[in-house]
Amino acid sequence: MTQEEAKKQANKKAIKFVIALFVLYIVFSQGNLFMNSVMTPGSKYYNAYISAHFNYIQGLKSALIIPAVWIIKLFGFYAIHNEMDVMVVAGPYLRVNYSCLGLGVMSFLSAFVLAFPASWKSTLKMLVIGLIAIYILNVLRIAGLGVLLGFFKSQRHNFTYHHEVFNIIVYICVFTMLYFWIKKNNKPVVTGH
């Protein structure tokens, strides 16, 4: 293969990757938004059966809230929760909304990893590690807000941008993981002379 042919092949792979990344991200992110509408009472596409039996969004909320409450309690606070709220007694009241779940960054990570040309074993490993890392960071964010705002009551008004700060931290972590994953999975193109 000549250098010119190798360049054309690399360009085709890059275009294919970008298109796959874009399509998968739209499918995942918009699919989650649609499913949130399907599972939210009173919304346009609400379906009681799906909401009662396949509500993975509520499952994720509970999977974030319960361990966050355990961590808050480890710091000596009394905390109670329901399906979407965490209340730290003599502390903050935290509501875990759809936007708190990290599904946008999970959609991006999943789309990127699935679109990137790597072995299925490596792809699956990165998906699992990446999604677990995002989940753990999200639990720590919710618990951290509960603990920090419990200790520093006077600073509660200063935490209005916690979503943006969390997104920046998570995207830095995700891009760092992806950098090392790509570096490990990027095979050099062998050209003939």
mmCIF file of C-alpha atoms in Angstrom, residues 85-188:
data_model
loop_
_atom_site.group_PDB
_atom_site.id
_atom_site.type_symbol
_atom_site.label_atom_id
_atom_site.label_comp_id
_atom_site.label_asym_id
_atom_site.label_seq_id
_atom_site.Cartn_x
_atom_site.Cartn_y
_atom_site.Cartn_z
ATOM 1 C CA ASP A 85 -34.798 13.803 46.961
ATOM 2 C CA VAL A 86 -32.103 13.694 49.614
ATOM 3 C CA MET A 87 -32.707 15.663 52.774
ATOM 4 C CA VAL A 88 -29.887 16.128 55.217
ATOM 5 C CA VAL A 89 -31.410 17.045 58.571
ATOM 6 C CA ALA A 90 -30.047 20.467 59.593
ATOM 7 C CA GLY A 91 -28.436 20.475 56.158
ATOM 8 C CA PRO A 92 -29.347 20.811 52.510
ATOM 9 C CA TYR A 93 -32.270 19.502 50.545
ATOM 10 C CA LEU A 94 -31.055 17.990 47.263
ATOM 11 C CA ARG A 95 -33.282 17.078 44.342
ATOM 12 C CA VAL A 96 -31.900 14.555 41.845
ATOM 13 C CA ASN A 97 -33.451 15.457 38.476
ATOM 14 C CA TYR A 98 -32.956 13.912 35.056
ATOM 15 C CA SER A 99 -30.140 16.382 34.367
ATOM 16 C CA CYS A 100 -28.305 15.094 37.477
ATOM 17 C CA LEU A 101 -28.019 11.533 36.185
ATOM 18 C CA GLY A 102 -25.054 12.033 33.874
ATOM 19 C CA LEU A 103 -26.836 10.401 30.933
ATOM 20 C CA GLY A 104 -25.464 13.023 28.534
ATOM 21 C CA VAL A 105 -21.837 12.244 29.339
ATOM 22 C CA MET A 106 -22.651 8.512 29.442
ATOM 23 C CA SER A 107 -24.190 8.869 25.966
ATOM 24 C CA PHE A 108 -21.074 10.621 24.672
ATOM 25 C CA LEU A 109 -18.711 8.037 26.170
ATOM 26 C CA SER A 110 -20.769 5.129 24.834
ATOM 27 C CA ALA A 111 -21.038 6.658 21.360
ATOM 28 C CA PHE A 112 -17.314 7.423 21.208
ATOM 29 C CA VAL A 113 -16.206 3.989 22.391
ATOM 30 C CA LEU A 114 -18.626 2.125 20.106
ATOM 31 C CA ALA A 115 -17.688 4.267 17.083
ATOM 32 C CA PHE A 116 -13.925 3.933 17.604
ATOM 33 C CA PRO A 117 -12.327 1.071 15.656
ATOM 34 C CA ALA A 118 -11.106 -1.203 18.451
ATOM 35 C CA SER A 119 -11.591 -4.859 19.363
ATOM 36 C CA TRP A 120 -14.898 -5.808 20.991
ATOM 37 C CA LYS A 121 -13.049 -6.923 24.113
ATOM 38 C CA SER A 122 -11.316 -3.565 24.456
ATOM 39 C CA THR A 123 -14.545 -1.698 23.608
ATOM 40 C CA LEU A 124 -16.561 -3.586 26.213
ATOM 41 C CA LYS A 125 -13.861 -3.111 28.853
ATOM 42 C CA MET A 126 -13.713 0.649 28.222
ATOM 43 C CA LEU A 127 -17.512 0.948 28.264
ATOM 44 C CA VAL A 128 -17.754 -0.811 31.626
ATOM 45 C CA ILE A 129 -14.854 1.093 33.212
ATOM 46 C CA GLY A 130 -16.006 4.446 31.823
ATOM 47 C CA LEU A 131 -19.657 4.096 32.821
ATOM 48 C CA ILE A 132 -18.722 2.898 36.320
ATOM 49 C CA ALA A 133 -16.294 5.823 36.695
ATOM 50 C CA ILE A 134 -19.016 8.325 35.710
ATOM 51 C CA TYR A 135 -21.451 6.668 38.115
ATOM 52 C CA ILE A 136 -18.961 6.777 41.020
ATOM 53 C CA LEU A 137 -18.117 10.435 40.343
ATOM 54 C CA ASN A 138 -21.833 11.238 40.325
ATOM 55 C CA VAL A 139 -22.453 9.467 43.649
ATOM 56 C CA LEU A 140 -19.499 11.374 45.125
ATOM 57 C CA ARG A 141 -20.901 14.652 43.775
ATOM 58 C CA ILE A 142 -24.294 14.134 45.397
ATOM 59 C CA ALA A 143 -22.742 12.965 48.675
ATOM 60 C CA GLY A 144 -20.182 15.784 48.526
ATOM 61 C CA LEU A 145 -22.901 18.390 48.109
ATOM 62 C CA GLY A 146 -24.799 16.926 51.060
ATOM 63 C CA VAL A 147 -21.725 16.882 53.306
ATOM 64 C CA LEU A 148 -20.245 20.235 52.242
ATOM 65 C CA LEU A 149 -23.545 22.075 52.440
ATOM 66 C CA GLY A 150 -24.228 20.386 55.763
ATOM 67 C CA PHE A 151 -20.946 21.657 57.218
ATOM 68 C CA PHE A 152 -20.934 25.063 55.490
ATOM 69 C CA LYS A 153 -24.524 26.269 55.689
ATOM 70 C CA SER A 154 -23.541 29.855 54.864
ATOM 71 C CA GLN A 155 -22.055 28.738 51.514
ATOM 72 C CA ARG A 156 -25.177 27.105 50.078
ATOM 73 C CA HIS A 157 -25.816 29.967 47.661
ATOM 74 C CA ASN A 158 -22.293 29.528 46.211
ATOM 75 C CA PHE A 159 -23.006 26.051 44.837
ATOM 76 C CA THR A 160 -25.500 27.024 42.140
ATOM 77 C CA TYR A 161 -23.071 25.989 39.387
ATOM 78 C CA HIS A 162 -22.368 22.489 40.673
ATOM 79 C CA HIS A 163 -23.755 20.912 37.449
ATOM 80 C CA GLU A 164 -21.299 22.853 35.306
ATOM 81 C CA VAL A 165 -18.365 22.132 37.644
ATOM 82 C CA PHE A 166 -19.312 18.438 37.745
ATOM 83 C CA ASN A 167 -19.573 18.276 33.943
ATOM 84 C CA ILE A 168 -16.129 19.855 33.529
ATOM 85 C CA ILE A 169 -14.564 17.405 36.009
ATOM 86 C CA VAL A 170 -16.288 14.394 34.459
ATOM 87 C CA TYR A 171 -15.412 15.385 30.884
ATOM 88 C CA ILE A 172 -11.759 15.871 31.916
ATOM 89 C CA CYS A 173 -11.792 12.373 33.439
ATOM 90 C CA VAL A 174 -13.553 10.902 30.387
ATOM 91 C CA PHE A 175 -11.186 12.558 27.904
ATOM 92 C CA THR A 176 -8.193 11.397 29.947
ATOM 93 C CA MET A 177 -9.483 7.813 29.953
ATOM 94 C CA LEU A 178 -10.247 7.999 26.227
ATOM 95 C CA TYR A 179 -6.792 9.414 25.478
ATOM 96 C CA PHE A 180 -5.044 6.471 27.107
ATOM 97 C CA TRP A 181 -7.528 3.988 25.641
ATOM 98 C CA ILE A 182 -7.035 5.367 22.111
ATOM 99 C CA LYS A 183 -3.275 5.357 22.581
ATOM 100 C CA LYS A 184 -3.415 1.694 23.596
ATOM 101 C CA ASN A 185 -5.758 0.729 20.731
ATOM 102 C CA ASN A 186 -4.225 2.812 17.958
ATOM 103 C CA LYS A 187 -2.255 0.519 15.698
ATOM 104 C CA PRO A 188 0.294 2.157 13.373
#
